[in-house]
Tab-separated table of C-alpha atoms in Angstrom:
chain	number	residue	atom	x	y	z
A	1	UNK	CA	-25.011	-5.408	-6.339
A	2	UNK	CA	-25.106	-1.905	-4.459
A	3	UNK	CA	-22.669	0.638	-5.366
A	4	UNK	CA	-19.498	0.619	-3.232
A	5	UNK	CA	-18.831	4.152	-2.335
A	6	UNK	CA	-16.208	5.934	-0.631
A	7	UNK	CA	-18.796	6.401	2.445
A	8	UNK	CA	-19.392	3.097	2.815
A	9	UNK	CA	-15.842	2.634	2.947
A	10	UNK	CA	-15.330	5.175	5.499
A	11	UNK	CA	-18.047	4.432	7.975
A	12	UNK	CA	-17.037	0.369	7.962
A	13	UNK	CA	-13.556	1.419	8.786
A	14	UNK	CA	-14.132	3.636	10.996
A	15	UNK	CA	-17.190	1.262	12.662
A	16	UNK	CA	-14.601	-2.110	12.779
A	17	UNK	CA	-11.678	-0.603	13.625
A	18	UNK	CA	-9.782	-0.374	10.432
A	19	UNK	CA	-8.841	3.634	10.095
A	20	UNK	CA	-10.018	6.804	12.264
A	21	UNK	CA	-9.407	10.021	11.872
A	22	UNK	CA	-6.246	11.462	13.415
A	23	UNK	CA	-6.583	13.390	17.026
A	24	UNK	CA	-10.507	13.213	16.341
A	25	UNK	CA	-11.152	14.475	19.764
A	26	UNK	CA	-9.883	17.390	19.384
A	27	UNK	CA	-11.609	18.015	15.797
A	28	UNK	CA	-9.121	15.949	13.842
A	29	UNK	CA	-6.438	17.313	11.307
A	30	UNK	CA	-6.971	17.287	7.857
A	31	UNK	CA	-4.842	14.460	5.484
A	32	UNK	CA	-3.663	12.639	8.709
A	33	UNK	CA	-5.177	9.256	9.917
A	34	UNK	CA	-4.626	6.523	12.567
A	35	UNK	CA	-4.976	2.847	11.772
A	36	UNK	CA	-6.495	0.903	14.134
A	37	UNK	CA	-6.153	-2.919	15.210
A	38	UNK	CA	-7.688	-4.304	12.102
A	39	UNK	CA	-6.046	-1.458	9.767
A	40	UNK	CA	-2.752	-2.164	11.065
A	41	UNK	CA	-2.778	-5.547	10.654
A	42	UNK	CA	-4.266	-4.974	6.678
A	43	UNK	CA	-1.179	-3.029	5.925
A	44	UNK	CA	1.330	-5.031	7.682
A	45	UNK	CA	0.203	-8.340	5.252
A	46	UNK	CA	-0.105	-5.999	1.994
A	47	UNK	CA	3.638	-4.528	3.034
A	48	UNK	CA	4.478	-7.853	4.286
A	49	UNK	CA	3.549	-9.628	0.965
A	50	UNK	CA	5.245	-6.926	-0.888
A	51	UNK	CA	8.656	-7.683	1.045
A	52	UNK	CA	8.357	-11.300	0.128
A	53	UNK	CA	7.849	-10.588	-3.248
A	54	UNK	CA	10.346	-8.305	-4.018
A	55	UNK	CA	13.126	-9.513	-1.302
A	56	UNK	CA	12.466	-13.294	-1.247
A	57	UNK	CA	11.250	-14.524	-4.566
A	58	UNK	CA	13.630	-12.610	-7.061
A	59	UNK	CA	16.739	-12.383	-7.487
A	60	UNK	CA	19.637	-10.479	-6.628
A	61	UNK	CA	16.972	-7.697	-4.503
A	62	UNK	CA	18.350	-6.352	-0.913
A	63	UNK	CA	16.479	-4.389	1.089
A	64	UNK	CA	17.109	-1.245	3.306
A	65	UNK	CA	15.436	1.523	5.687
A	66	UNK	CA	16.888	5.162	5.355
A	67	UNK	CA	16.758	7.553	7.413
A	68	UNK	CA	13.504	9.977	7.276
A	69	UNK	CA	15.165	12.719	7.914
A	70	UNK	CA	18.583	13.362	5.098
A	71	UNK	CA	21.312	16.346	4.632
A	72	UNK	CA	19.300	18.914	2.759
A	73	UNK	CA	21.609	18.662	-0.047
A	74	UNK	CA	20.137	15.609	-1.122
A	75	UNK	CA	16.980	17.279	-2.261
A	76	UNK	CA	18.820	20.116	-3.914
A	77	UNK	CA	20.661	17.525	-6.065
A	78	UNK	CA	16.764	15.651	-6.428
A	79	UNK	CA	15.084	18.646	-7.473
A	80	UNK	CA	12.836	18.590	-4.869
A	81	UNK	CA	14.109	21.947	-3.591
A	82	UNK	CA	13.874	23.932	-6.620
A	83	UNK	CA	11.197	21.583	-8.749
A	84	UNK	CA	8.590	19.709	-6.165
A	85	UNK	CA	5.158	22.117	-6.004
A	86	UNK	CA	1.772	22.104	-7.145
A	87	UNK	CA	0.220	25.409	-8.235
A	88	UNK	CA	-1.689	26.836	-5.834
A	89	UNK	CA	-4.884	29.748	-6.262
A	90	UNK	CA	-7.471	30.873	-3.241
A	91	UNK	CA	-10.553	32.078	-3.537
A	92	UNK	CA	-10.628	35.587	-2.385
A	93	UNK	CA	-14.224	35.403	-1.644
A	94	UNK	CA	-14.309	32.594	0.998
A	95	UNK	CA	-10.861	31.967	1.086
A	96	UNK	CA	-10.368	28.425	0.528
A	97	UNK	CA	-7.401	26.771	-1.283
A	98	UNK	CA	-7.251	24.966	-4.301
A	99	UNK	CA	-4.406	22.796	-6.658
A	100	UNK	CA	-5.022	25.410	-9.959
A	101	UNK	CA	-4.689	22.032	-12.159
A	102	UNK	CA	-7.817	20.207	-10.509
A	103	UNK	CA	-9.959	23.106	-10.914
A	104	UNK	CA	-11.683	24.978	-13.767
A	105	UNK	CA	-9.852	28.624	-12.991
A	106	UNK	CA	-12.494	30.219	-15.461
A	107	UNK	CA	-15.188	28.711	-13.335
A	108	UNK	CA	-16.825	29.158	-10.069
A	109	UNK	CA	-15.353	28.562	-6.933
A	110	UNK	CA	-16.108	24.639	-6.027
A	111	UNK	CA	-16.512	25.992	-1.932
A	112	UNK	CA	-18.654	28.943	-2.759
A	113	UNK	CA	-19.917	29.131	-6.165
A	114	UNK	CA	-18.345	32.427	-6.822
A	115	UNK	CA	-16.837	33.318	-10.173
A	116	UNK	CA	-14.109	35.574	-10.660
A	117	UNK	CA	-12.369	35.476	-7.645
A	118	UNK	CA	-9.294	33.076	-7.890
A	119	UNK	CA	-5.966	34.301	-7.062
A	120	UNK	CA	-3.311	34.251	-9.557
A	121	UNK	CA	-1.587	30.025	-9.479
A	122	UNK	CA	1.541	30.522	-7.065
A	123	UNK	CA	4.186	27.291	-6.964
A	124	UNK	CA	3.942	26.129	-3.730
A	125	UNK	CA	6.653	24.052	-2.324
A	126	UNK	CA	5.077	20.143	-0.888
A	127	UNK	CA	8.114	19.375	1.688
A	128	UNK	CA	8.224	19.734	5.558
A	129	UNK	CA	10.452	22.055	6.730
A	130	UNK	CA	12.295	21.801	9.952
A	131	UNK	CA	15.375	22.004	11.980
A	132	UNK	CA	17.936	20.359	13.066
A	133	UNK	CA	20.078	21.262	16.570
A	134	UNK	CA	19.717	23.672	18.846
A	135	UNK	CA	19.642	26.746	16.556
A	136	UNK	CA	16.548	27.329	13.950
A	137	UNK	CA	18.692	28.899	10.365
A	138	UNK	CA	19.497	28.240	7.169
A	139	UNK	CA	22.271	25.770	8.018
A	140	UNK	CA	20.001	23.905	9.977
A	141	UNK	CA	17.151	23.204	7.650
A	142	UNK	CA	16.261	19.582	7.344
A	143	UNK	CA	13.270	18.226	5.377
A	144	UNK	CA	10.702	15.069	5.977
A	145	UNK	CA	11.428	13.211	3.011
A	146	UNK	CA	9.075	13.251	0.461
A	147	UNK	CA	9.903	10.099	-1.236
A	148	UNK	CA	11.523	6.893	-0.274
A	149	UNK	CA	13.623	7.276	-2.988
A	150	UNK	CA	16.228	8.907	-2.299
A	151	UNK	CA	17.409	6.941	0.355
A	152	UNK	CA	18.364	4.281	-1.944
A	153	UNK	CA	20.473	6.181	-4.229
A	154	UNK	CA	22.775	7.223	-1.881
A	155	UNK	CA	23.090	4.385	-0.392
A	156	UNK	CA	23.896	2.511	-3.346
A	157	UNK	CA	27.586	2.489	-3.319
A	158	UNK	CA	27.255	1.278	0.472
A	159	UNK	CA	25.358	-1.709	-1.045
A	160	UNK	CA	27.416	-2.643	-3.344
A	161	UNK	CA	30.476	-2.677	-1.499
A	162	UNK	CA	29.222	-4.414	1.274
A	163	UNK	CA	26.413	-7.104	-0.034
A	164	UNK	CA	29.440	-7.210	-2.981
A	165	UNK	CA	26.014	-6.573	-5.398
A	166	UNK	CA	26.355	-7.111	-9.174
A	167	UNK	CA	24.263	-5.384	-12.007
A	168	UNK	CA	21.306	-5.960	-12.531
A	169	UNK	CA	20.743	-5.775	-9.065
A	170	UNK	CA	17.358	-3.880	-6.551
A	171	UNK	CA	17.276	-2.422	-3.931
A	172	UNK	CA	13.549	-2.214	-1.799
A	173	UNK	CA	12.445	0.212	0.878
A	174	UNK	CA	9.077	0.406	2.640
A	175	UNK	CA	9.116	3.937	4.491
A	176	UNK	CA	6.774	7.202	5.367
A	177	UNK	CA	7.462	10.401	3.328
A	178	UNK	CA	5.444	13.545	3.926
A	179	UNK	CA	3.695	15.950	1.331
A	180	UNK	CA	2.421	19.155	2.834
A	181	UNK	CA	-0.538	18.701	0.210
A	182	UNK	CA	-2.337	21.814	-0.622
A	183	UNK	CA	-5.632	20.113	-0.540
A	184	UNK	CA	-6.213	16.505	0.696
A	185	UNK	CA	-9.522	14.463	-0.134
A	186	UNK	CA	-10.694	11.092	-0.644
A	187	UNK	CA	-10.093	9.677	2.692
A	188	UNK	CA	-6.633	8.318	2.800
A	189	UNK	CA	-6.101	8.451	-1.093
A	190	UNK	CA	-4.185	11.448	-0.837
A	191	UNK	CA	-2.770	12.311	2.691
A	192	UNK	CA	0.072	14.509	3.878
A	193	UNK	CA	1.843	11.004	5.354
A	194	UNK	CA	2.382	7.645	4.270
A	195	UNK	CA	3.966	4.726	3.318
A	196	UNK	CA	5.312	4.101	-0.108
A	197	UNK	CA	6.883	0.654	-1.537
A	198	UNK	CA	9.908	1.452	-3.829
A	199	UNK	CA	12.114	-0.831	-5.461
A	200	UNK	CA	14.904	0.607	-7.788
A	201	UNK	CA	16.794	-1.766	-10.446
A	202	UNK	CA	20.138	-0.939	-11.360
A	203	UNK	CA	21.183	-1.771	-14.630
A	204	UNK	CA	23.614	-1.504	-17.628
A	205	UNK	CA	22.664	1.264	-20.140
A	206	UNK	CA	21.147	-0.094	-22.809
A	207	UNK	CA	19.851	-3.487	-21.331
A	208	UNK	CA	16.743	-0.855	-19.397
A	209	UNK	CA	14.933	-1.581	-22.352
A	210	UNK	CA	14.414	-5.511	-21.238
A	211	UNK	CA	14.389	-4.675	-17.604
A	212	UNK	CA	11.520	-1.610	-18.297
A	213	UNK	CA	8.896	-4.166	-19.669
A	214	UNK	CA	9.778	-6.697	-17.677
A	215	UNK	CA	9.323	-5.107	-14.087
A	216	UNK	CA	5.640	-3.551	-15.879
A	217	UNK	CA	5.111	-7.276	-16.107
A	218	UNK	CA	5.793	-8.196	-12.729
A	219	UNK	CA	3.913	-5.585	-11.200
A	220	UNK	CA	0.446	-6.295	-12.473
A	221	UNK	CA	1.022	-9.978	-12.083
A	222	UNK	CA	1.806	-8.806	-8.060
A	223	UNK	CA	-2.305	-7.532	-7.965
A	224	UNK	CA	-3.243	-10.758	-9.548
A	225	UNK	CA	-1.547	-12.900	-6.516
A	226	UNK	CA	-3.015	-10.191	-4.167
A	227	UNK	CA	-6.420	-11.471	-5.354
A	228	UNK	CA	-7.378	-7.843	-6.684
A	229	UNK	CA	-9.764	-8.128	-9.649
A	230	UNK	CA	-7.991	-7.766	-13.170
A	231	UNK	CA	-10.787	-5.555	-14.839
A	232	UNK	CA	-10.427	-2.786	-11.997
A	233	UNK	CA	-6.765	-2.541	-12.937
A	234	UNK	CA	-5.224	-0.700	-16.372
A	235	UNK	CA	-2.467	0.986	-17.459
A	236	UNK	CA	-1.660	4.560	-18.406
A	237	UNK	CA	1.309	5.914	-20.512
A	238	UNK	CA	2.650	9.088	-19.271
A	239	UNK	CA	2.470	11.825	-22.165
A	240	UNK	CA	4.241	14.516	-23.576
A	241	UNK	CA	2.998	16.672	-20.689
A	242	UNK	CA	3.053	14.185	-18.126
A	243	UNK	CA	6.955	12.655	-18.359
A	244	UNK	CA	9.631	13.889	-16.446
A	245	UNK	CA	12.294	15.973	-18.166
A	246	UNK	CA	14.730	12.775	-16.639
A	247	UNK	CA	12.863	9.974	-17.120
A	248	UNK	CA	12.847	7.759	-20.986
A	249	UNK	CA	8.929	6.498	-19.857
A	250	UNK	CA	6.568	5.930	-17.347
A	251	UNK	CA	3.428	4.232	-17.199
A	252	UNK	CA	1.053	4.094	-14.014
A	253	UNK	CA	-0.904	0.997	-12.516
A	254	UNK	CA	-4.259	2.935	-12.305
A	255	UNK	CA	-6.743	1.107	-10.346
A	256	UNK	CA	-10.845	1.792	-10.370
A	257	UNK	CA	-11.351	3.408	-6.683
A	258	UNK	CA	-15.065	4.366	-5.741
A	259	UNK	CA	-13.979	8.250	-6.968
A	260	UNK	CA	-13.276	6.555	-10.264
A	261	UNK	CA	-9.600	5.832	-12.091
A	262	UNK	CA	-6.372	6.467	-10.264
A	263	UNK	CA	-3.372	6.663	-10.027
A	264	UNK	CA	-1.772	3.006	-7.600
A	265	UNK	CA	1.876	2.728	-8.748
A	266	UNK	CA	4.162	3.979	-11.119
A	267	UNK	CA	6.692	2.112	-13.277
A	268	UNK	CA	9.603	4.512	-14.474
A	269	UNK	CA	12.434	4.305	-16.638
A	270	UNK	CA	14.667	7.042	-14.579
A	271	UNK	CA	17.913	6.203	-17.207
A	272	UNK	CA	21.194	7.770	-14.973
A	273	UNK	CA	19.927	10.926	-13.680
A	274	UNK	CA	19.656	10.243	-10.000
A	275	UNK	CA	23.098	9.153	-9.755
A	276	UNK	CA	24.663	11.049	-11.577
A	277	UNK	CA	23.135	14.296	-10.170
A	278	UNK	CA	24.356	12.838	-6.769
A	279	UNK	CA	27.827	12.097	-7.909
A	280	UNK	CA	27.895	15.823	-9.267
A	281	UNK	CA	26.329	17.652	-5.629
A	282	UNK	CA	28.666	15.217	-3.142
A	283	UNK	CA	31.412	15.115	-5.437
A	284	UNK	CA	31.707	11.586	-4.753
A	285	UNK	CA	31.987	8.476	-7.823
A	286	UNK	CA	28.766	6.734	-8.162
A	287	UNK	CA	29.805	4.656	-11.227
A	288	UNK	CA	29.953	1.155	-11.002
A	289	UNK	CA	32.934	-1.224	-12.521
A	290	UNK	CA	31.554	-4.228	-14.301
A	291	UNK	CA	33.957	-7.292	-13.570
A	292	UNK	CA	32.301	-8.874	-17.141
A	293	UNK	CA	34.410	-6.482	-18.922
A	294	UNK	CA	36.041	-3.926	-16.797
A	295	UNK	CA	33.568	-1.638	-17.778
A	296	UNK	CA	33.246	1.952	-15.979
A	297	UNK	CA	29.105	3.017	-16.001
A	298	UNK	CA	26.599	5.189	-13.933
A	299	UNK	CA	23.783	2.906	-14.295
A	300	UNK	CA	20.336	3.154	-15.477
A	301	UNK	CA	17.548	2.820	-13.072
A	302	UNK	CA	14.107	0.837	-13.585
A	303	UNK	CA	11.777	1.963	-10.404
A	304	UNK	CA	8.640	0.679	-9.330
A	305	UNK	CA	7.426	2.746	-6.620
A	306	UNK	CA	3.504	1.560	-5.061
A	307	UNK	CA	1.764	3.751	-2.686
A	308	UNK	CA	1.395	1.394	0.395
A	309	UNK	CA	-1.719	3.267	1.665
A	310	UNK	CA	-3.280	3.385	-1.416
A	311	UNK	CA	-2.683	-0.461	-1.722
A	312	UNK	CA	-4.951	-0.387	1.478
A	313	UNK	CA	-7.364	1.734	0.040
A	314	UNK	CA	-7.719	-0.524	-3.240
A	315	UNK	CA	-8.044	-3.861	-1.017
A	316	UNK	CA	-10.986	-2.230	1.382
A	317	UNK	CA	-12.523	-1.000	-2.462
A	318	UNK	CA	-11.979	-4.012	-4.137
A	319	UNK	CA	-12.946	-6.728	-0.910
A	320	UNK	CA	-16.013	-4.691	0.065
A	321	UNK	CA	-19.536	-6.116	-1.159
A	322	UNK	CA	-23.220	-6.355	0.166
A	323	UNK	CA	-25.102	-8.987	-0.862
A	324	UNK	CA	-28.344	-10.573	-0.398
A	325	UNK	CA	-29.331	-13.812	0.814
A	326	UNK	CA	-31.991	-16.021	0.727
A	327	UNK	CA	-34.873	-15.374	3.092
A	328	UNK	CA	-34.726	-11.630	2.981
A	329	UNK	CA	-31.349	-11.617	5.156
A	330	UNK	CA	-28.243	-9.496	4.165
A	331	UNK	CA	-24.579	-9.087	5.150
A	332	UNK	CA	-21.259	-6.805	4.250
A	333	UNK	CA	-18.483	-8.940	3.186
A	334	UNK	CA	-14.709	-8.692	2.504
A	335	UNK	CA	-13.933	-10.568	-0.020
A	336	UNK	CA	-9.726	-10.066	0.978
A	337	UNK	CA	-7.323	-12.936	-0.312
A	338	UNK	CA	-6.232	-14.902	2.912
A	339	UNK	CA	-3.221	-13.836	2.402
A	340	UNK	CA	-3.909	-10.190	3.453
A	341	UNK	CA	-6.620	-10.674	5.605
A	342	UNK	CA	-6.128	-8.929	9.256
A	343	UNK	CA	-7.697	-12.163	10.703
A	344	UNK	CA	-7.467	-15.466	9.413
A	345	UNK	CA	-9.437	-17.338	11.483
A	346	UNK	CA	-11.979	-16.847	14.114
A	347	UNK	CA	-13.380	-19.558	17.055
A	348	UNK	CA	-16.662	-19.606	17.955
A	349	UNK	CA	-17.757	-21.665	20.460
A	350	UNK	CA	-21.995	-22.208	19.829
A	351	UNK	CA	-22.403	-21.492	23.504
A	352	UNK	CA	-20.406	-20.370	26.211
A	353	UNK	CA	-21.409	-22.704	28.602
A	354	UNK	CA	-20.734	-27.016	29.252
A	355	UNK	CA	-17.306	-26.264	28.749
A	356	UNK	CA	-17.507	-25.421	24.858
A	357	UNK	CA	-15.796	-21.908	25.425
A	358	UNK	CA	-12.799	-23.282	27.568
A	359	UNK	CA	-12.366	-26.123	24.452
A	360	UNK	CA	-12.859	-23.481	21.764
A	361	UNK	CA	-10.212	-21.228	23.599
A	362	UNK	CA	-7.679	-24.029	23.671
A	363	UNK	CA	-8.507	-24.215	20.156
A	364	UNK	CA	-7.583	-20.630	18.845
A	365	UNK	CA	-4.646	-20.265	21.131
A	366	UNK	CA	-2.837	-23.475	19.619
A	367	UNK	CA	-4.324	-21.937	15.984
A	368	UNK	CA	-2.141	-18.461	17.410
A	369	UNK	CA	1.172	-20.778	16.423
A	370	UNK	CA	0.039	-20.628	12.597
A	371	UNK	CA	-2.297	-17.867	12.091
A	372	UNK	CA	-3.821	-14.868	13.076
A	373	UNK	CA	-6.806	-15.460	15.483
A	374	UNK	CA	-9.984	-13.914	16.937
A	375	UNK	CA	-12.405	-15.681	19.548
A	376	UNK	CA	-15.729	-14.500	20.121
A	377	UNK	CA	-18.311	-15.836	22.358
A	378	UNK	CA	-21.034	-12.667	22.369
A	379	UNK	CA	-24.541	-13.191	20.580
A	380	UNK	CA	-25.787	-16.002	17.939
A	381	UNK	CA	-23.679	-17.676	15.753
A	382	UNK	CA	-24.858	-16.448	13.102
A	383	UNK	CA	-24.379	-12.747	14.645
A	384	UNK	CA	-20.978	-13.779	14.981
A	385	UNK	CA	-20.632	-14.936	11.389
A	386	UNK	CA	-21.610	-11.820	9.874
A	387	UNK	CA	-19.456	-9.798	12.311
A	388	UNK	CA	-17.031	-12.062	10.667
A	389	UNK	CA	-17.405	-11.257	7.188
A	390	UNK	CA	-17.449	-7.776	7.674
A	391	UNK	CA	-13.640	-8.062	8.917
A	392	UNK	CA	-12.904	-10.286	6.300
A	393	UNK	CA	-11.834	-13.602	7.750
A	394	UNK	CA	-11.703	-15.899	5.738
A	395	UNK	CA	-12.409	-18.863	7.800
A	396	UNK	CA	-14.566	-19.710	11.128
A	397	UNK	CA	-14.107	-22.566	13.422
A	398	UNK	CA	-17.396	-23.421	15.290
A	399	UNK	CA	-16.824	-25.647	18.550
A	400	UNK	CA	-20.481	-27.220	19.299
A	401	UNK	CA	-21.552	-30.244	20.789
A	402	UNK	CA	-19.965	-32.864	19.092
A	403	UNK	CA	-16.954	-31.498	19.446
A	404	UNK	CA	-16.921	-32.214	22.995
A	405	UNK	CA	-18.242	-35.971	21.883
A	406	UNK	CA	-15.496	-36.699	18.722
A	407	UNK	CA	-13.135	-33.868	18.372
A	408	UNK	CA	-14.498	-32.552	15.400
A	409	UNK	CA	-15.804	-28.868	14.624
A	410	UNK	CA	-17.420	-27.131	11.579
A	411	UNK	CA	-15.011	-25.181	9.159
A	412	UNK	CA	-17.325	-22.420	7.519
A	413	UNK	CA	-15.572	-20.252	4.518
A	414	UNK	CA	-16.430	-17.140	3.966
A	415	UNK	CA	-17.193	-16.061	0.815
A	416	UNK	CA	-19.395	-19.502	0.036
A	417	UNK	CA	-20.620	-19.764	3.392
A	418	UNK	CA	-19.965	-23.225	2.901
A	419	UNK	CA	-19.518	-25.513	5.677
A	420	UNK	CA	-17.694	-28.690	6.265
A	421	UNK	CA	-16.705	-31.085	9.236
A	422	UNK	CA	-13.175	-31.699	10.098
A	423	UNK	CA	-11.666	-32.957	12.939
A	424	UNK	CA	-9.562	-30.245	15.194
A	425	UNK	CA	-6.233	-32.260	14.105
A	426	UNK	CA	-6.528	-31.391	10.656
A	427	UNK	CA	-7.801	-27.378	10.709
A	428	UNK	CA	-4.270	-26.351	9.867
A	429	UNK	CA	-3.919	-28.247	6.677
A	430	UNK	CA	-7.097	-27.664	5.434
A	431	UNK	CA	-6.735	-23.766	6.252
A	432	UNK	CA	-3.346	-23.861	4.330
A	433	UNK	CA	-4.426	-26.311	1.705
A	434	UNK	CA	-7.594	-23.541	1.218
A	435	UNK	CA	-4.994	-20.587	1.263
A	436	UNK	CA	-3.223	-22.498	-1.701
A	437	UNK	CA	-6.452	-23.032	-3.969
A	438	UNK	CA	-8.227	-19.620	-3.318
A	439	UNK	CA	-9.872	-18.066	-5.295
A	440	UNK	CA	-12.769	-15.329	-5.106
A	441	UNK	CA	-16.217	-16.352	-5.409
């Protein structure tokens, strides 16, 4: 099996229409990218699936979408203000900028190969600045979030009063936040925007200790439904070093990506500090009263917080495959679950003449009612097929002869290649009934 590498990765989505670079003709700008039809419609499912998940299968979990842009006191009573930056050196040779933590300071410059000629590390602040109004000062100041966090804490006392929400109770957010990255690399890994998938857990104090293992649990179970393979997914226990001075523990969902182990979601036992560092900068009560026993608490959080771009990332890494078949012939496959798959199914009509496009189009626009569709007509079928595979659909319909003769066509999965004849009334239920039983090849 060939190596899956981050260029592959690249050049396929820039080739099919997944992700391109952002303004790229006018040279592009560095940690910003557009997704295209097919990348847009990836995300959508992964977020989409994520909603369900969170919103719709468990319990007692609301969703909401704050604002992106907040009063600037909320990220003085965060931290972010003070706390959020990386340190930051330059070379003073060639000038280039580098994280002082990723790089070997008593080494040679990674851009020029100069030692001896990094600055001294410098904090450097990772928010957006901006401004509100009609006048540009220090009243004005406004930030792009750089979390989706936030949002959710200081909304929580609007939740609870009006969704009349008891503990243990979530709340979910899918959102953009902005990093003004000092260096951004491995395609769109690390980027200065995009989407993150947060769900915070409010709890009693004292019962975080079920709720902490229990949301680790349902997390990694999440990648299993998404059809990600197990073995390119592991833990990692924040350390000493790595915990926040706030948080009681932390673990990350690290997931193999061509550039090796990193970091796809974190799972964080926050205990009371976000509220209560809210109650104390707006002055306003964010305890909760328990009706069980008339209780008075601030209570403990349990996040789970999933980079949604990443999660696209990790599905183009983990689908992606080129194989060989028999007689010397080849093809690029996506191996995505249905489930996520920009296109479920595509109809190909074997020629485009006798009337087998015009039934093959009536074909994928009553298939539009259940699933997402694609018709193609242009080049050999088996042209078609592989074009196909390199999307990522999971299923073709071919409308050929017969068709016109019993109103039956050929069903051909993807990652067998295995065909079967159905007839037209049942390629609904057999898609859905293949949906239920999938499983990668």
């Amino acid at each position: 099996m060939a190596e899956v590498t981050l260029d592959k990765i690249v050049s396929l989505c820039k080739r099919r229409g997944f992700i391109f670079q952002s303004s790229e003709i006018y040279g592009g700008l560095n940690g910003a990218y557009d997704y295209g039809p097919l990348g847009v419609a990836l995300k959508n499912n992964i977020r989409d699936m994520w909603w369900k998940e969170m919103t719709q299968l468990h319990d007692n979990i609301v969703g909401i979408d704050a604002s992106i842009l907040m009063n600037s006191t909320v990220w003085k009573a965060s931290g972010h203000v003070s706390n959020f930056t990386d340190p930051m050196v330059d070379c003073k040779v060639c000038h280039a900028r580098f994280r002082a933590d990723q790089i070997d300071l008593n080494g040679p410059c990674p851009n020029c190969g100069n030692k001896d000629t990094f600055t001294a590390p410098r904090n450097f602040n990772l928010m957006f600045t901006t401004h509100i109004g009609p006048t540009q000062d220090d009243s004005s100041v406004v930030y792009l979030r750089p979390e989706t966090a936030q949002g959710i804490y200081v909304n929580f006392k609007n939740v609870v009063q009006s969704c009349r929400m008891k503990v243990p109770f979530g709340i979910a957010q899918v959102g953009k936040s902005f990093r003004n990255e000092i260096t951004t690399k491995n395609f769109i890994f690390r980027s200065c925007e995009f989407e993150q998938m947060e769900m915070q857990w409010f709890c009693k104090p004292g019962t975080d200790e079920k709720w902490f293992p229990y949301w680790r649990e349902q997390r990694m179970k999440f990648y299993d439904k998404m059809g990600i393979r197990m073995d390119h997914l592991r833990w990692h226990q924040h350390g000493p070093d790595e915990l926040a001075f706030y948080a009681k523990d932390a673990y990350d969902i690290q997931y193999l990506f061509p550039m090796g182990w990193q970091e796809l979601e974190g799972v964080h036992s926050r205990t009371d500090y976000d509220l209560t560092q809210h109650q104390k900068f707006s002055g306003k009560d964010m305890t909760y009263l328990d009706p069980a026993d008339n209780s008075r608490y601030i209570p403990y959080v349990v996040e789970t917080s999933a980079g949604l771009t990443r999660n696209v990332l990790m599905a183009l890494s983990d689908a992606y495959e080129e194989q060989q078949l028999e007689g010397g012939d080849s093809r690029v496959v996506l191996h995505f679950h249905p489930n996520i798959a920009p296109i479920m199914v595509a109809v190909l009509p074997l020629m485009k003449k006798d009337g087998l496009a015009e039934y093959a189009s009536k074909v994928e626009h009553d298939l539009r009612e259940d699933f997402t569709t694609d018709f193609d007509v242009s080049g050999a079928i088996g042209r078609r097929y592989r074009r196909q595979d390199e999307v990522g659909t999971p299923y073709c319909v071919t409308v050929d002869y017969d068709t016109l003769k019993d109103n039956t066509v050929t069903l051909r999965f993807r990652d067998s290649m295995e065909q079967k004849r159905i007839p037209v009334s049942e390629i609904v239920s057999e898609i859905r009934k293949a949906n239920k039983e999938y499983k990668r090849v």
